[in-house]
Amino acid sequence: MPAPGSSATIAPRSTPATPKIPTDLSLIVTYESLEPDQKKESYRGYLGNVDWKPPNIRNAFIRIQTPDAMIRWEGGKATVPSRDDICRKRQMKPHSSATIFVQTDSDNFWAVPFDAETQDVKEHYGGWKVLSFDHERQQGSDTSAVYSCISTVGDQSRLAAGGSPDWMPQLLPKVYDYDPVRSGHEPEVSAGLIGSLPLLFALAAFSAPPEHLSEVLTKHLQPNRWNPHHRKHGRECCPRWLIHGPNLDLDVGTQERGMVVTVYCDPRNEKGSSEKLLTQLEDGGFGPFYQP
């Protein structure tokens, strides 16, 4: 305590530093392209397909081989695994999966938190869900910052605060951004984006055409942040479908792109790649996955 008359001042209380992703934390991510099998779909909507959803049965998809469909993510930096790593895929311990679809004419992602070819979506999950968010107060901080936690079962349809111009709308369409009228609350101080790892990695993959997947993931997915690129948007690069019939051969312009994203513990890094650590990464224990 300064003496009376002293000019000494009390130092302001410092705000705890935002935690960072540890350099020894690693995981493996695989991407597998998925298309709906038109012949097995019970309903495709009408022209324009604004009410289309992915199939609800597990045998109504076509899995497409995706080039460079596996990455190692270590300390927040992505690299292409060795041939030996790729051969070890069956021995890897899965942490979580998600199946995600987007249609060019729609602003929403449709998703489920599992591989849609392993179980029927309608029976086991009640149908496809649009991406949603939980707004979670940042832990261990003197600030009032709030994370937007991405999932398929969140209680909010929009971000807690305006998305960063670094990743909005490159990763998330504007329909998910904070809106002062539709959000129903005052904007929070943003702590960034966290949540389901497969969904967070899927956002990066959908940001560019499939042929640029490896480049985008290894050069633009940085520790705790997204480095924007200038590639054509991947949500607008969906294959076109034709509807065939006895007296019909019609291009309805239906354009969909889907993928199964699976996150695995890294078999080469038992200490830095556990269920506990990956869950901590999802929950914001190492700061935002994508910066505010």
Short mmCIF file of C-alpha atoms in Angstrom, two decimals:
data_model
loop_
_atom_site.label_atom_id
_atom_site.label_comp_id
_atom_site.label_asym_id
_atom_site.label_seq_id
_atom_site.Cartn_x
_atom_site.Cartn_y
_atom_site.Cartn_z
CA MET A 1 0.00 0.00 0.00
CA PRO A 2 1.54 3.37 -1.00
CA ALA A 3 2.32 5.87 1.77
CA PRO A 4 0.09 8.98 2.13
CA GLY A 5 1.07 11.60 -0.40
CA SER A 6 3.01 9.11 -2.46
CA SER A 7 2.59 9.23 -6.24
CA ALA A 8 2.88 5.48 -6.53
CA THR A 9 -0.01 3.76 -8.28
CA ILE A 10 -1.48 0.31 -7.92
CA ALA A 11 -0.86 -1.88 -10.98
CA PRO A 12 -4.09 -2.91 -12.70
CA ARG A 13 -5.13 -6.53 -12.38
CA SER A 14 -4.00 -8.44 -15.44
CA THR A 15 -6.37 -10.59 -17.46
CA PRO A 16 -5.29 -14.24 -17.66
CA ALA A 17 -3.79 -15.15 -21.02
CA THR A 18 -6.00 -17.16 -23.34
CA PRO A 19 -4.77 -20.77 -23.35
CA LYS A 20 -3.21 -22.11 -26.52
CA ILE A 21 -3.25 -25.52 -28.17
CA PRO A 22 -0.24 -27.47 -26.81
CA THR A 23 2.45 -28.18 -29.36
CA ASP A 24 2.48 -31.87 -28.36
CA LEU A 25 -1.28 -32.40 -28.83
CA SER A 26 -2.06 -34.35 -31.99
CA LEU A 27 -4.86 -36.21 -33.74
CA ILE A 28 -5.70 -37.79 -37.08
CA VAL A 29 -8.60 -36.61 -39.25
CA THR A 30 -10.09 -38.49 -42.21
CA TYR A 31 -12.45 -37.13 -44.86
CA GLU A 32 -14.62 -39.36 -47.03
CA SER A 33 -16.92 -37.88 -49.66
CA LEU A 34 -20.51 -39.06 -49.63
CA GLU A 35 -23.26 -38.61 -52.21
CA PRO A 36 -26.95 -39.51 -51.96
CA ASP A 37 -27.97 -42.47 -54.11
CA GLN A 38 -30.91 -41.05 -56.07
CA LYS A 39 -32.33 -44.49 -56.80
CA LYS A 40 -32.79 -45.16 -53.08
CA GLU A 41 -34.07 -41.78 -51.98
CA SER A 42 -37.75 -41.77 -51.07
CA TYR A 43 -38.18 -38.05 -51.81
CA ARG A 44 -36.19 -35.33 -53.50
CA GLY A 45 -38.54 -32.37 -53.14
CA TYR A 46 -39.62 -30.26 -56.04
CA LEU A 47 -37.74 -28.18 -58.60
CA GLY A 48 -35.25 -26.08 -56.69
CA ASN A 49 -35.10 -28.67 -53.89
CA VAL A 50 -35.31 -26.08 -51.13
CA ASP A 51 -36.86 -28.69 -48.85
CA TRP A 52 -34.33 -31.44 -49.63
CA LYS A 53 -32.61 -33.35 -46.83
CA PRO A 54 -30.05 -36.16 -47.05
CA PRO A 55 -31.37 -39.75 -47.02
CA ASN A 56 -32.48 -41.24 -43.71
CA ILE A 57 -31.41 -44.83 -44.41
CA ARG A 58 -27.83 -45.98 -44.24
CA ASN A 59 -27.74 -47.81 -47.58
CA ALA A 60 -28.87 -44.76 -49.58
CA PHE A 61 -25.39 -43.27 -50.06
CA ILE A 62 -22.49 -43.61 -52.45
CA ARG A 63 -19.04 -43.22 -50.88
CA ILE A 64 -16.53 -41.51 -53.16
CA GLN A 65 -12.76 -41.91 -52.89
CA THR A 66 -11.32 -38.57 -51.78
CA PRO A 67 -7.70 -37.70 -52.65
CA ASP A 68 -5.48 -36.64 -49.71
CA ALA A 69 -8.32 -37.59 -47.37
CA MET A 70 -6.26 -37.96 -44.18
CA ILE A 71 -4.28 -35.39 -42.21
CA ARG A 72 -2.28 -35.38 -38.99
CA TRP A 73 -3.05 -32.33 -36.87
CA GLU A 74 -0.22 -31.68 -34.40
CA GLY A 75 0.01 -28.59 -32.22
CA GLY A 76 -2.61 -27.00 -34.42
CA LYS A 77 -0.63 -27.54 -37.62
CA ALA A 78 -1.82 -29.97 -40.29
CA THR A 79 0.45 -32.22 -42.32
CA VAL A 80 -0.14 -35.09 -44.74
CA PRO A 81 0.54 -38.40 -42.90
CA SER A 82 3.06 -40.93 -44.13
CA ARG A 83 2.06 -43.99 -46.15
CA ASP A 84 2.63 -46.05 -43.01
CA ASP A 85 0.11 -43.95 -41.09
CA ILE A 86 -2.48 -44.43 -43.80
CA CYS A 87 -1.99 -48.20 -43.65
CA ARG A 88 -2.57 -48.08 -39.88
CA LYS A 89 -6.02 -46.53 -40.17
CA ARG A 90 -7.85 -49.67 -39.03
CA GLN A 91 -5.78 -49.73 -35.85
CA MET A 92 -6.62 -46.14 -34.90
CA LYS A 93 -8.96 -45.39 -32.02
CA PRO A 94 -11.86 -43.17 -33.20
CA HIS A 95 -12.75 -40.21 -31.00
CA SER A 96 -15.83 -38.95 -32.88
CA SER A 97 -17.44 -38.74 -36.31
CA ALA A 98 -19.97 -36.61 -38.13
CA THR A 99 -21.70 -36.69 -41.51
CA ILE A 100 -22.34 -33.30 -43.08
CA PHE A 101 -24.19 -32.25 -46.24
CA VAL A 102 -24.66 -28.92 -47.93
CA GLN A 103 -26.71 -27.96 -50.97
CA THR A 104 -25.78 -25.05 -53.21
CA ASP A 105 -29.25 -23.47 -53.07
CA SER A 106 -29.44 -23.70 -49.27
CA ASP A 107 -27.61 -21.75 -46.56
CA ASN A 108 -27.79 -24.56 -44.00
CA PHE A 109 -25.55 -27.50 -43.27
CA TRP A 110 -27.36 -30.76 -42.48
CA ALA A 111 -25.48 -33.00 -40.06
CA VAL A 112 -25.57 -35.94 -37.66
CA PRO A 113 -22.88 -36.85 -35.09
CA PHE A 114 -21.97 -40.22 -36.62
CA ASP A 115 -21.21 -41.94 -39.92
CA ALA A 116 -24.60 -42.02 -41.68
CA GLU A 117 -23.66 -45.27 -43.41
CA THR A 118 -23.46 -47.10 -40.08
CA GLN A 119 -27.01 -46.49 -38.80
CA ASP A 120 -30.33 -45.13 -40.04
CA VAL A 121 -30.57 -41.42 -39.31
CA LYS A 122 -34.34 -41.28 -38.81
CA GLU A 123 -34.50 -44.31 -36.53
CA HIS A 124 -31.49 -43.54 -34.37
CA TYR A 125 -31.39 -39.73 -34.36
CA GLY A 126 -34.84 -38.51 -35.34
CA GLY A 127 -33.63 -37.09 -38.65
CA TRP A 128 -31.01 -34.68 -39.93
CA LYS A 129 -30.28 -31.51 -37.94
CA VAL A 130 -29.06 -28.10 -39.01
CA LEU A 131 -25.93 -26.85 -37.30
CA SER A 132 -26.63 -25.12 -34.00
CA PHE A 133 -24.74 -23.65 -31.06
CA ASP A 134 -24.55 -23.48 -27.30
CA HIS A 135 -23.32 -20.19 -25.87
CA GLU A 136 -20.79 -21.00 -23.15
CA ARG A 137 -19.01 -18.52 -20.87
CA GLN A 138 -15.22 -18.68 -21.20
CA GLN A 139 -13.78 -20.44 -18.15
CA GLY A 140 -10.93 -19.09 -16.03
CA SER A 141 -11.08 -15.57 -17.43
CA ASP A 142 -11.85 -12.15 -15.99
CA THR A 143 -13.61 -11.24 -19.20
CA SER A 144 -17.26 -11.82 -20.02
CA ALA A 145 -16.38 -13.48 -23.33
CA VAL A 146 -18.63 -16.26 -24.60
CA TYR A 147 -17.78 -19.22 -26.83
CA SER A 148 -20.10 -20.36 -29.61
CA CYS A 149 -19.99 -24.16 -29.28
CA ILE A 150 -20.97 -25.85 -32.55
CA SER A 151 -23.07 -29.04 -32.53
CA THR A 152 -26.26 -30.58 -33.91
CA VAL A 153 -28.21 -30.24 -30.63
CA GLY A 154 -27.44 -26.68 -29.53
CA ASP A 155 -30.19 -24.46 -28.14
CA GLN A 156 -29.22 -21.48 -30.33
CA SER A 157 -29.44 -21.18 -34.12
CA ARG A 158 -26.88 -18.36 -34.33
CA LEU A 159 -23.50 -17.33 -32.94
CA ALA A 160 -23.32 -15.54 -29.59
CA ALA A 161 -21.65 -12.57 -31.29
CA GLY A 162 -20.66 -11.52 -34.78
CA GLY A 163 -18.36 -14.00 -36.50
CA SER A 164 -14.78 -13.05 -37.27
CA PRO A 165 -14.28 -11.64 -40.79
CA ASP A 166 -11.41 -14.14 -41.06
CA TRP A 167 -13.86 -17.07 -41.13
CA MET A 168 -17.32 -15.62 -41.71
CA PRO A 169 -18.65 -16.45 -44.30
CA GLN A 170 -15.74 -18.60 -45.57
CA LEU A 171 -16.36 -21.29 -42.92
CA LEU A 172 -19.91 -20.52 -41.84
CA PRO A 173 -22.69 -19.08 -44.04
CA LYS A 174 -24.13 -15.74 -42.92
CA VAL A 175 -27.35 -17.46 -41.85
CA TYR A 176 -25.49 -18.57 -38.69
CA ASP A 177 -24.11 -15.13 -37.84
CA TYR A 178 -25.34 -13.07 -34.90
CA ASP A 179 -28.32 -10.93 -35.86
CA PRO A 180 -29.59 -8.17 -33.52
CA VAL A 181 -33.21 -8.89 -34.44
CA ARG A 182 -33.33 -12.67 -34.95
CA SER A 183 -30.89 -13.62 -32.19
CA GLY A 184 -33.18 -12.30 -29.45
CA HIS A 185 -30.39 -11.00 -27.20
CA GLU A 186 -27.69 -8.35 -27.02
CA PRO A 187 -24.39 -9.37 -28.64
CA GLU A 188 -21.91 -11.07 -26.33
CA VAL A 189 -18.15 -10.52 -26.30
CA SER A 190 -16.96 -13.35 -28.56
CA ALA A 191 -14.41 -15.86 -27.27
CA GLY A 192 -14.40 -17.67 -30.62
CA LEU A 193 -15.68 -20.95 -32.00
CA ILE A 194 -15.33 -24.35 -30.27
CA GLY A 195 -17.30 -27.61 -30.18
CA SER A 196 -17.50 -30.87 -32.13
CA LEU A 197 -14.11 -31.54 -33.72
CA PRO A 198 -15.52 -33.32 -36.81
CA LEU A 199 -17.84 -30.36 -37.46
CA LEU A 200 -15.03 -27.81 -36.96
CA PHE A 201 -12.77 -29.68 -39.38
CA ALA A 202 -15.66 -30.10 -41.83
CA LEU A 203 -16.14 -26.33 -42.00
CA ALA A 204 -12.55 -26.03 -43.20
CA ALA A 205 -13.00 -28.79 -45.77
CA PHE A 206 -16.18 -27.25 -47.20
CA SER A 207 -14.48 -23.88 -47.62
CA ALA A 208 -12.83 -24.95 -50.90
CA PRO A 209 -13.37 -27.41 -53.78
CA PRO A 210 -12.42 -31.06 -53.07
CA GLU A 211 -9.31 -30.90 -55.24
CA HIS A 212 -7.83 -28.26 -52.90
CA LEU A 213 -8.63 -30.13 -49.67
CA SER A 214 -5.02 -30.95 -48.72
CA GLU A 215 -3.77 -27.45 -49.52
CA VAL A 216 -6.50 -25.73 -47.51
CA LEU A 217 -6.12 -27.96 -44.46
CA THR A 218 -2.31 -27.82 -44.30
CA LYS A 219 -1.86 -24.11 -45.08
CA HIS A 220 -4.92 -22.35 -43.67
CA LEU A 221 -5.94 -24.31 -40.56
CA GLN A 222 -3.57 -22.72 -38.05
CA PRO A 223 -3.25 -23.09 -34.23
CA ASN A 224 -6.34 -21.47 -32.66
CA ARG A 225 -7.11 -19.57 -35.85
CA TRP A 226 -8.18 -19.69 -39.49
CA ASN A 227 -6.01 -18.14 -42.18
CA PRO A 228 -8.38 -17.11 -45.02
CA HIS A 229 -7.72 -18.31 -48.58
CA HIS A 230 -8.85 -17.13 -52.00
CA ARG A 231 -10.10 -20.38 -53.48
CA LYS A 232 -13.58 -20.72 -54.92
CA HIS A 233 -16.03 -21.61 -52.20
CA GLY A 234 -16.50 -25.36 -51.69
CA ARG A 235 -20.18 -25.03 -50.81
CA GLU A 236 -20.77 -23.92 -54.39
CA CYS A 237 -18.87 -26.79 -56.01
CA CYS A 238 -21.39 -29.58 -55.65
CA PRO A 239 -22.00 -32.16 -58.41
CA ARG A 240 -25.17 -31.75 -60.47
CA TRP A 241 -27.84 -34.45 -60.51
CA LEU A 242 -30.09 -35.58 -63.34
CA ILE A 243 -33.58 -36.97 -62.79
CA HIS A 244 -34.37 -39.76 -65.26
CA GLY A 245 -37.80 -41.18 -66.02
CA PRO A 246 -39.76 -42.97 -68.77
CA ASN A 247 -40.54 -39.68 -70.49
CA LEU A 248 -38.17 -37.42 -68.59
CA ASP A 249 -34.51 -36.51 -68.63
CA LEU A 250 -34.36 -33.34 -66.61
CA ASP A 251 -31.45 -31.43 -65.07
CA VAL A 252 -33.04 -29.95 -61.94
CA GLY A 253 -29.87 -28.25 -60.80
CA THR A 254 -29.73 -30.20 -57.56
CA GLN A 255 -26.24 -29.69 -56.20
CA GLU A 256 -25.18 -31.42 -53.00
CA ARG A 257 -21.88 -32.18 -51.37
CA GLY A 258 -21.46 -34.45 -48.38
CA MET A 259 -18.69 -35.99 -46.32
CA VAL A 260 -17.99 -38.16 -43.32
CA VAL A 261 -15.34 -36.63 -41.04
CA THR A 262 -13.76 -38.81 -38.36
CA VAL A 263 -11.30 -37.74 -35.68
CA TYR A 264 -8.92 -40.36 -34.25
CA CYS A 265 -6.45 -40.42 -31.41
CA ASP A 266 -2.93 -40.37 -32.86
CA PRO A 267 -1.39 -43.87 -32.37
CA ARG A 268 2.10 -42.36 -32.52
CA ASN A 269 1.46 -39.96 -29.64
CA GLU A 270 -0.25 -41.73 -26.73
CA LYS A 271 0.62 -39.01 -24.18
CA GLY A 272 -0.49 -36.11 -26.36
CA SER A 273 -3.51 -37.71 -28.02
CA SER A 274 -6.06 -39.11 -25.58
CA GLU A 275 -9.85 -38.97 -25.29
CA LYS A 276 -9.42 -36.57 -22.37
CA LEU A 277 -7.20 -34.15 -24.31
CA LEU A 278 -9.38 -34.17 -27.42
CA THR A 279 -12.48 -33.53 -25.32
CA GLN A 280 -10.65 -30.67 -23.62
CA LEU A 281 -9.85 -29.25 -27.08
CA GLU A 282 -13.55 -29.43 -28.00
CA ASP A 283 -14.61 -27.75 -24.76
CA GLY A 284 -12.33 -24.71 -25.16
CA GLY A 285 -9.77 -25.86 -22.61
CA PHE A 286 -7.01 -24.80 -25.02
CA GLY A 287 -8.70 -21.62 -26.18
CA PRO A 288 -10.83 -21.16 -29.31
CA PHE A 289 -10.49 -23.54 -32.22
CA TYR A 290 -11.23 -20.56 -34.48
CA GLN A 291 -10.33 -17.15 -33.08
CA PRO A 292 -12.95 -14.43 -32.40
#
